[in-house]
Coordinates of C-alpha atoms and ligand atoms in Angstrom, one line a residue:
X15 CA 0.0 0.0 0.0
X16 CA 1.2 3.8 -1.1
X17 CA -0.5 7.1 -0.7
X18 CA -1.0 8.5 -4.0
X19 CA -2.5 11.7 -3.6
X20 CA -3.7 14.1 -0.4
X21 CA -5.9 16.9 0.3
X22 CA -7.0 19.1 3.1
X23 CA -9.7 21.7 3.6
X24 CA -10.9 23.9 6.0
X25 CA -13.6 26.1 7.0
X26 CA -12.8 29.7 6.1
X27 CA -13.6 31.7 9.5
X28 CA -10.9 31.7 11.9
X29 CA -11.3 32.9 15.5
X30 CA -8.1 34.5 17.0
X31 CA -6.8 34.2 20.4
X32 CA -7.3 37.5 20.8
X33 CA -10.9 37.0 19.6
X34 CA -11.1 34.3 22.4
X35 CA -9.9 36.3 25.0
X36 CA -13.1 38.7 24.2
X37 CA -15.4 35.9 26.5
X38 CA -12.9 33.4 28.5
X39 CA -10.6 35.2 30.6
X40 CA -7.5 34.4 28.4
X41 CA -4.6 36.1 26.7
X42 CA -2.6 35.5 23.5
X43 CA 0.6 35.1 25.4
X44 CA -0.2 31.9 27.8
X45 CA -1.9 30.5 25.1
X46 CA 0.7 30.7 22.3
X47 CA 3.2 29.8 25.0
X48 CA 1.3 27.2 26.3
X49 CA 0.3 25.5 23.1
X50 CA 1.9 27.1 20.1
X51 CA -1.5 27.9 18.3
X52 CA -2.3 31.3 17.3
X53 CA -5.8 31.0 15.8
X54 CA -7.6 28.3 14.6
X55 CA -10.5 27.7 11.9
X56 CA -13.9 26.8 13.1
X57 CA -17.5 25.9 11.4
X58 CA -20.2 28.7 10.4
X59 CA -22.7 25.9 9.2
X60 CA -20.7 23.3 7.6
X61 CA -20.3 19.8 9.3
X62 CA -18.6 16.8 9.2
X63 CA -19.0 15.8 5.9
X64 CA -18.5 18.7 4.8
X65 CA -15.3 18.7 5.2
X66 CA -14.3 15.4 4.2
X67 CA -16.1 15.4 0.8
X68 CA -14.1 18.9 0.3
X69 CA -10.5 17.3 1.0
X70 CA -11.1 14.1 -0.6
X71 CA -12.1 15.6 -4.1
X72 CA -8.6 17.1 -3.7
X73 CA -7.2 14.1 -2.8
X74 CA -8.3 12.3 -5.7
X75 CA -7.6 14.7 -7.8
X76 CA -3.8 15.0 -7.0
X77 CA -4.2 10.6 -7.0
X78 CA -5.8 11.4 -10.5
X79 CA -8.3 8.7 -9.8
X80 CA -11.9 8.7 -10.2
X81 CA -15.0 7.8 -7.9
X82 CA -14.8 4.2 -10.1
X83 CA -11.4 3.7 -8.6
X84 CA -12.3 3.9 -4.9
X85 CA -13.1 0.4 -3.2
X86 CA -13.6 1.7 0.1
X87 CA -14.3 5.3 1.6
X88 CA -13.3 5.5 5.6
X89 CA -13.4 8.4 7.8
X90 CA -11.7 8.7 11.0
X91 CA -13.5 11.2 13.3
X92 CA -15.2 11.5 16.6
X93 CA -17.8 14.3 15.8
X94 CA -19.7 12.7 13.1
X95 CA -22.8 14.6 11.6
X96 CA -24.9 12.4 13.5
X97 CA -25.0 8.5 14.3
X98 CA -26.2 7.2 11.2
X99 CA -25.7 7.2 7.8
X100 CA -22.1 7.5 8.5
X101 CA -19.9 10.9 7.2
X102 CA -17.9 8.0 5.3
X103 CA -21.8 7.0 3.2
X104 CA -22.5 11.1 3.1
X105 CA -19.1 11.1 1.2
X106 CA -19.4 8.1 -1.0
X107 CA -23.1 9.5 -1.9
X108 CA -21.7 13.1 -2.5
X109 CA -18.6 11.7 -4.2
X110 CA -20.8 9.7 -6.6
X111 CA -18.6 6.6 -5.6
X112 CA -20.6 3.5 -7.2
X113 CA -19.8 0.2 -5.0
X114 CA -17.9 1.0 -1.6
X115 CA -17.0 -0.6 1.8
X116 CA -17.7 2.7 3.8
X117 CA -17.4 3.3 7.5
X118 CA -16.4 5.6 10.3
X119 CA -13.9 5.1 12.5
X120 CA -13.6 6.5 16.0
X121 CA -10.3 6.3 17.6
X122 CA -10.2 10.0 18.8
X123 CA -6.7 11.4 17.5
X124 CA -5.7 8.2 16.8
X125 CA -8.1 8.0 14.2
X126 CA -6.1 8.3 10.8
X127 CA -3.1 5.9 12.0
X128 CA -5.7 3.3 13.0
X129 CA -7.5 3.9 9.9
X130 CA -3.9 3.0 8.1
X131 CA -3.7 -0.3 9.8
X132 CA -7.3 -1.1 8.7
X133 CA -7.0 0.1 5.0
X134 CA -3.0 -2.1 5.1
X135 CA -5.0 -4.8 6.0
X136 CA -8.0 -4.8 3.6
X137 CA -5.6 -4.3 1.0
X138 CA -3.7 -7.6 1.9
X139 CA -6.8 -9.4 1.8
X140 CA -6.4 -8.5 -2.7
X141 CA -9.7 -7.8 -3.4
X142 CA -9.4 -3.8 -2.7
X143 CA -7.0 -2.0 -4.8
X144 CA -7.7 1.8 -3.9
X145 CA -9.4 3.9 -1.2
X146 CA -10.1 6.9 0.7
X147 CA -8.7 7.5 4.2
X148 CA -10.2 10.7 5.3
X149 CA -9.6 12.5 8.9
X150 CA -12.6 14.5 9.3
X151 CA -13.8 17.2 12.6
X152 CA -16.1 19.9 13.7
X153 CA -14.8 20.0 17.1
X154 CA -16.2 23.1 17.4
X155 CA -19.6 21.4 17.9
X156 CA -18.7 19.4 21.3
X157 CA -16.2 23.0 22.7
X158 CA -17.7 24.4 26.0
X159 CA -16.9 27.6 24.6
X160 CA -17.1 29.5 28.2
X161 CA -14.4 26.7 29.0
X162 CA -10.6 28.0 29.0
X163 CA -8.9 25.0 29.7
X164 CA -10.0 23.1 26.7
X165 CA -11.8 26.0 23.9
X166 CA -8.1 27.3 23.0
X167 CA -7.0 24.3 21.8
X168 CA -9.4 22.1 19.0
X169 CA -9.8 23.7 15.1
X170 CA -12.2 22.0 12.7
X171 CA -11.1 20.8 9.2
X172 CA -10.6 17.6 7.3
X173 CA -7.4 15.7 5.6
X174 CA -7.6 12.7 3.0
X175 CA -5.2 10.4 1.6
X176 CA -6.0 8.4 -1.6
X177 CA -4.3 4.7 -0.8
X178 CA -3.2 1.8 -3.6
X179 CA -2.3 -1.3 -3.2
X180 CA 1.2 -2.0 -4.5
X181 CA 3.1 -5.1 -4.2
X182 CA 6.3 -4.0 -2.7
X183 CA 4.5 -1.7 0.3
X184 CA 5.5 1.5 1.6
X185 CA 3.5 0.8 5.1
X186 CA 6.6 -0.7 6.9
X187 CA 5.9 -0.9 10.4
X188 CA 3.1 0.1 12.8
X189 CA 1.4 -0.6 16.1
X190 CA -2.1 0.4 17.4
X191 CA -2.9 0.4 21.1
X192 CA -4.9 2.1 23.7
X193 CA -5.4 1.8 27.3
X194 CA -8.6 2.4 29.1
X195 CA -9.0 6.1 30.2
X196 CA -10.2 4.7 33.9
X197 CA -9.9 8.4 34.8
X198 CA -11.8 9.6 32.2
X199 CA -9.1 12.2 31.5
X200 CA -10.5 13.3 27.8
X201 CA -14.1 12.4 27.4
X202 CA -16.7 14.3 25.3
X203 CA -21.0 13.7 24.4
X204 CA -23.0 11.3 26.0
X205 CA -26.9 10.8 24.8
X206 CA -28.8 9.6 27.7
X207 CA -31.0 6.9 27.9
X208 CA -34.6 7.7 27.5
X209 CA -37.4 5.1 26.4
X210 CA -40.7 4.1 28.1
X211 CA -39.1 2.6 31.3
X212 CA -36.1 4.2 32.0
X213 CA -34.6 8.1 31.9
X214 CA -31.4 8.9 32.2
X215 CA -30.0 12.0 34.0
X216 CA -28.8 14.4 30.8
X217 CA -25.2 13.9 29.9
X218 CA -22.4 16.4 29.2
X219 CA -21.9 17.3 25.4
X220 CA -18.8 18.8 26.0
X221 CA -15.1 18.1 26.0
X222 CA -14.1 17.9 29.3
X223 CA -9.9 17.2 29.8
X224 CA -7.7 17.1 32.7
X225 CA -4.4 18.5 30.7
X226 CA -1.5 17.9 32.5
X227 CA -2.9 13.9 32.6
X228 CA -3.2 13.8 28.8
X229 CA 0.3 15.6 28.5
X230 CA 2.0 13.3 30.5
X231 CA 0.3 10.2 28.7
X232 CA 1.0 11.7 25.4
X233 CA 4.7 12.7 25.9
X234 CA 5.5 9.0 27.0
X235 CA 3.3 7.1 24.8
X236 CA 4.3 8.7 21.7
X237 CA 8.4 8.8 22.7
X238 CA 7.7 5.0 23.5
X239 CA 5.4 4.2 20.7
X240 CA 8.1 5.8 17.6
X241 CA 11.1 3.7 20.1
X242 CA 8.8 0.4 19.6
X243 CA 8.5 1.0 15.8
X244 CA 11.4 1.6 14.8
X245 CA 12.9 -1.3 16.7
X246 CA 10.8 -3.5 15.3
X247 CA 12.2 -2.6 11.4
X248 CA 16.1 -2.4 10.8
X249 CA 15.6 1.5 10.7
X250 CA 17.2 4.0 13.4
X251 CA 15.7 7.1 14.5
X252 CA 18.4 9.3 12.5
X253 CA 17.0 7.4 9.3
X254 CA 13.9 8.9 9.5
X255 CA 13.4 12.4 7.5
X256 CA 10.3 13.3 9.3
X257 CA 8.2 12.7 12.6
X258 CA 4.2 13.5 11.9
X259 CA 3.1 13.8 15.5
X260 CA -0.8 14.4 15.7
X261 CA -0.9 18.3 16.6
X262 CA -1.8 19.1 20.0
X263 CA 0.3 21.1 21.1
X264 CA 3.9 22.2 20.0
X265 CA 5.1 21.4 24.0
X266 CA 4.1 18.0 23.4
X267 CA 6.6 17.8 20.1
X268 CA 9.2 19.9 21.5
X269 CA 9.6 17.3 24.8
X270 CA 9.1 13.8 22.5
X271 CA 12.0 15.9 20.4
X272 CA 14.0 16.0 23.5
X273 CA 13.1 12.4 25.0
X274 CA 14.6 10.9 22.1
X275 CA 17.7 13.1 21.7
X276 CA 16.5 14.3 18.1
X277 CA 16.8 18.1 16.4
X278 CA 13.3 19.7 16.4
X279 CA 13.3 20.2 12.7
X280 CA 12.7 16.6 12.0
X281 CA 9.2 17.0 13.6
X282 CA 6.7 18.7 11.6
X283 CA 4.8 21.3 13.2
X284 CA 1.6 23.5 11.1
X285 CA -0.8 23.6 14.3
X286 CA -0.1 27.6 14.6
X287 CA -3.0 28.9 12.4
X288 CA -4.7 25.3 13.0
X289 CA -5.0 24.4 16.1
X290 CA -5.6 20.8 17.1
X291 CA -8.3 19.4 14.3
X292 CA -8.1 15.7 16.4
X293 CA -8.2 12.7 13.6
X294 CA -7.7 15.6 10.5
X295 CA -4.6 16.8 12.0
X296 CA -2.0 14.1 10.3
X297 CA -3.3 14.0 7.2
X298 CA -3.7 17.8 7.3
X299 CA -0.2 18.0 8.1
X300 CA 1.0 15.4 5.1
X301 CA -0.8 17.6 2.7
X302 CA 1.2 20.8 3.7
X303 CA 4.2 19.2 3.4
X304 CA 3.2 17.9 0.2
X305 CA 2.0 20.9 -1.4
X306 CA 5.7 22.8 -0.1
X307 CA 7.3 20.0 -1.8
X308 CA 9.1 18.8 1.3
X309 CA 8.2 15.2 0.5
X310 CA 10.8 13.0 -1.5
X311 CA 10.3 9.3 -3.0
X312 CA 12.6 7.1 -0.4
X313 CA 12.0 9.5 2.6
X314 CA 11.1 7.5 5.3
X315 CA 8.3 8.9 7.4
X316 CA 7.2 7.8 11.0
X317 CA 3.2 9.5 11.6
X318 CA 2.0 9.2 15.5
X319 CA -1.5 9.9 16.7
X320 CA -2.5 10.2 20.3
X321 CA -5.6 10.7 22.2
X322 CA -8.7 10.2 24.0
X323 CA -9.7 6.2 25.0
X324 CA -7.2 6.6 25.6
X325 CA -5.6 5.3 22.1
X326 CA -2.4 5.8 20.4
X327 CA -0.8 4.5 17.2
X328 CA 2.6 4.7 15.2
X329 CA 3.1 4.0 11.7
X330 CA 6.2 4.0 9.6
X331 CA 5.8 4.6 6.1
X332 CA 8.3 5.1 2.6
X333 CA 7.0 7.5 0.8
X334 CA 6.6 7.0 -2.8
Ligands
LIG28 O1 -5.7 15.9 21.2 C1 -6.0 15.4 22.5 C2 -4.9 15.4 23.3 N1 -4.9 16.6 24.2 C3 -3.7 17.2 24.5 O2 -2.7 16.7 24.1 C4 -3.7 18.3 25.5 C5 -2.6 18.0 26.5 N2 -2.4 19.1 27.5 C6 -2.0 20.3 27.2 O3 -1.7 20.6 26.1 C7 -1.8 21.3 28.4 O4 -2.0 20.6 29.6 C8 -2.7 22.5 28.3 C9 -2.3 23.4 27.1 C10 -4.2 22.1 28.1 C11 -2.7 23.3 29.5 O5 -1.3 23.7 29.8 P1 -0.7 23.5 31.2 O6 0.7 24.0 31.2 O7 -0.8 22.1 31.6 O8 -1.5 24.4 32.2 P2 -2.4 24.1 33.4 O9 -3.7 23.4 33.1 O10 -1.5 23.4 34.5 O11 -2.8 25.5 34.0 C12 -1.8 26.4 34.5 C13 -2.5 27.7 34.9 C14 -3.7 27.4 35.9 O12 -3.8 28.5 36.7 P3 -3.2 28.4 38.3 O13 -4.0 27.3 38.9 O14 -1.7 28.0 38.1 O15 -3.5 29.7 38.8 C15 -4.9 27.5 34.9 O16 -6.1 27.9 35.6 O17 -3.0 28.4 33.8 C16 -4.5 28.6 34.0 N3 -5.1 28.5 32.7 C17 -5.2 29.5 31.8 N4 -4.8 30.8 31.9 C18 -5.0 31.6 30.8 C19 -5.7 27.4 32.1 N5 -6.1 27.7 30.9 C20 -5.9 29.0 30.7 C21 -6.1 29.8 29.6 N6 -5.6 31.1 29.7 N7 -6.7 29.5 28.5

């Protein structure tokens, strides 16, 4: 398997920290120190779908494939339009894609590596030769936006990847994991039960996060998780061109940068203007760095997600 074409898309109002700081008590400084992000883009209308169906008609058209080619349409997100039909199916109808396995995929931030794993895999089985791997999010949706701990930080948006099969595969090594969030440290929406016999108190919408928790987890996990990877492969950590961490927060990069002895440069960073967009913050990222032309056949690229569940998942990958 090889990605053969990206594409991102996002909404086109932004809201500045200084326009946050108009109704949370807030400043520009802590946050950019805090978290690196300046401003971030978020929905006036659009949802889920939206978005994906926007950055995967880019996608296929840099793959220059056609909604005949695509075998399978999934979409990684955790603020889907609604339960069901799936963003994936909204896609697939608006794409005009004829015969599809489509589904969404929750793994949090974790979403689009998992979603790499899943397409590897139905790819081995040699029946599916092409699909769409989409990371998709209106986060704005579940922010408690009179909540400063945790409204400075998510961005709404969408990235896609087209994916082929090939028989020599640039998907080298990966590993998927989570462990249960006991603590509920990240946790967001809830529908309570209601039916004829039973009513359930109302549940919380909103992310909630305890940040120093998830910090910690992420800063180990993902130093551990790229360690794991690589030693599984004959491939050091000086061998890789780029780290794609998922985009949280630029503290996060800087201290896996420093756990594993490496420069900063080799970790790509676009969360600035972008805050954290949750599964559509990787393949976000891979499309910047393709459209600035940083991307070279034979570079060797490790892409780490992290998040709620809580989930995380490495992949390494040639790019081709
Ligand atoms: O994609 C999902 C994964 N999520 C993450 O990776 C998030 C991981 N966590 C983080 O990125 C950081 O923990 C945060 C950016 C969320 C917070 O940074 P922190 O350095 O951990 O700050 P803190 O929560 O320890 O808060 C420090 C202080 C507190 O004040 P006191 O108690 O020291 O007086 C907070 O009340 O900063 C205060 N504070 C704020 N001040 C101004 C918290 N939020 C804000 C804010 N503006 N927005």
């Amino acid at each position: 398997m090889k990605i053969i074409g990206t594409g991102a898309y996002v909404p086109s109002t932004t809201i500045s920290n200084d326009d946050l700081s108009k109704f949370v008590d807030t400043n520009d400084e802590w946050i950019s120190t805090r978290t690196g992000i300046r401003s971030r883009h978020i929905s006036s209308g659009e949802n889920t779908s939206d978005f994906a169906v926007e950055a995967a008609k880019k996608a296929m058209a840099a793959a220059n494939v056609t909604a005949e080619d695509i075998d399978f349409v999934i979409v990684a997100t955790f603020t889907p339009d609604q339960f069901t039909p799936t963003v994936a199916s909204m896609v697939q109808h608006r794409l005009g894609i004829p015969q599809a396995m489509s589904f969404d995929l929750n793994a949090a931030c974790s979403g689009f590596v998992y979603g790499l794993t899943i397409a590897n895999g139905l790819m081995q089985t040699g029946h599916i030769k092409c699909g769409l791997l989409i990371g998709a999010e209106t986060i704005s949706k579940v922010t408690d936006w009179s909540d400063r701990n945790t409204c400075i930080l998510f961005g709404d948006g969408a990235g896609a990847v087209v994916l082929q099969q090939t028989e020599d595969s640039a998907f080298l090594q990966a590993e998927c994991k989570a462990i249960p969030d006991v603590d509920a440290s990240l946790s967001a929406g809830g529908v309570p039960i209601t039916n004829p016999l039973f009513k359930e108190e109302p549940k919380d919408l909103f992310i909630k996060m305890a940040g120093q928790e998830v910090f910690k987890f992420a800063t180990k996990t993902v130093t551990a998780s790229i360690t794991r990877v690589l030693e599984a492969t004959d491939l050091t950590k000086d061998e890789v061109d780029y780290f794609v961490c998922h985009q949280a927060n630029s503290r996060i990069i800087q201290k896996v940068a420093k756990n594993l002895s490496l420069p900063e440069e080799r970790f790509f960073v676009n969360l600035t203007n972008l805050g954290n967009t949750s599964a559509a913050s990787i393949p976000m990222a891979l499309d910047e760095m393709v459209q600035n032309d940083m991307l070279k056949p034979g570079m060797k690229l490790v892409l780490v997600g992290f998040g709620a569940g809580l989930t995380w998942g490495a992949s390494l990958i040639e790019w081709r």
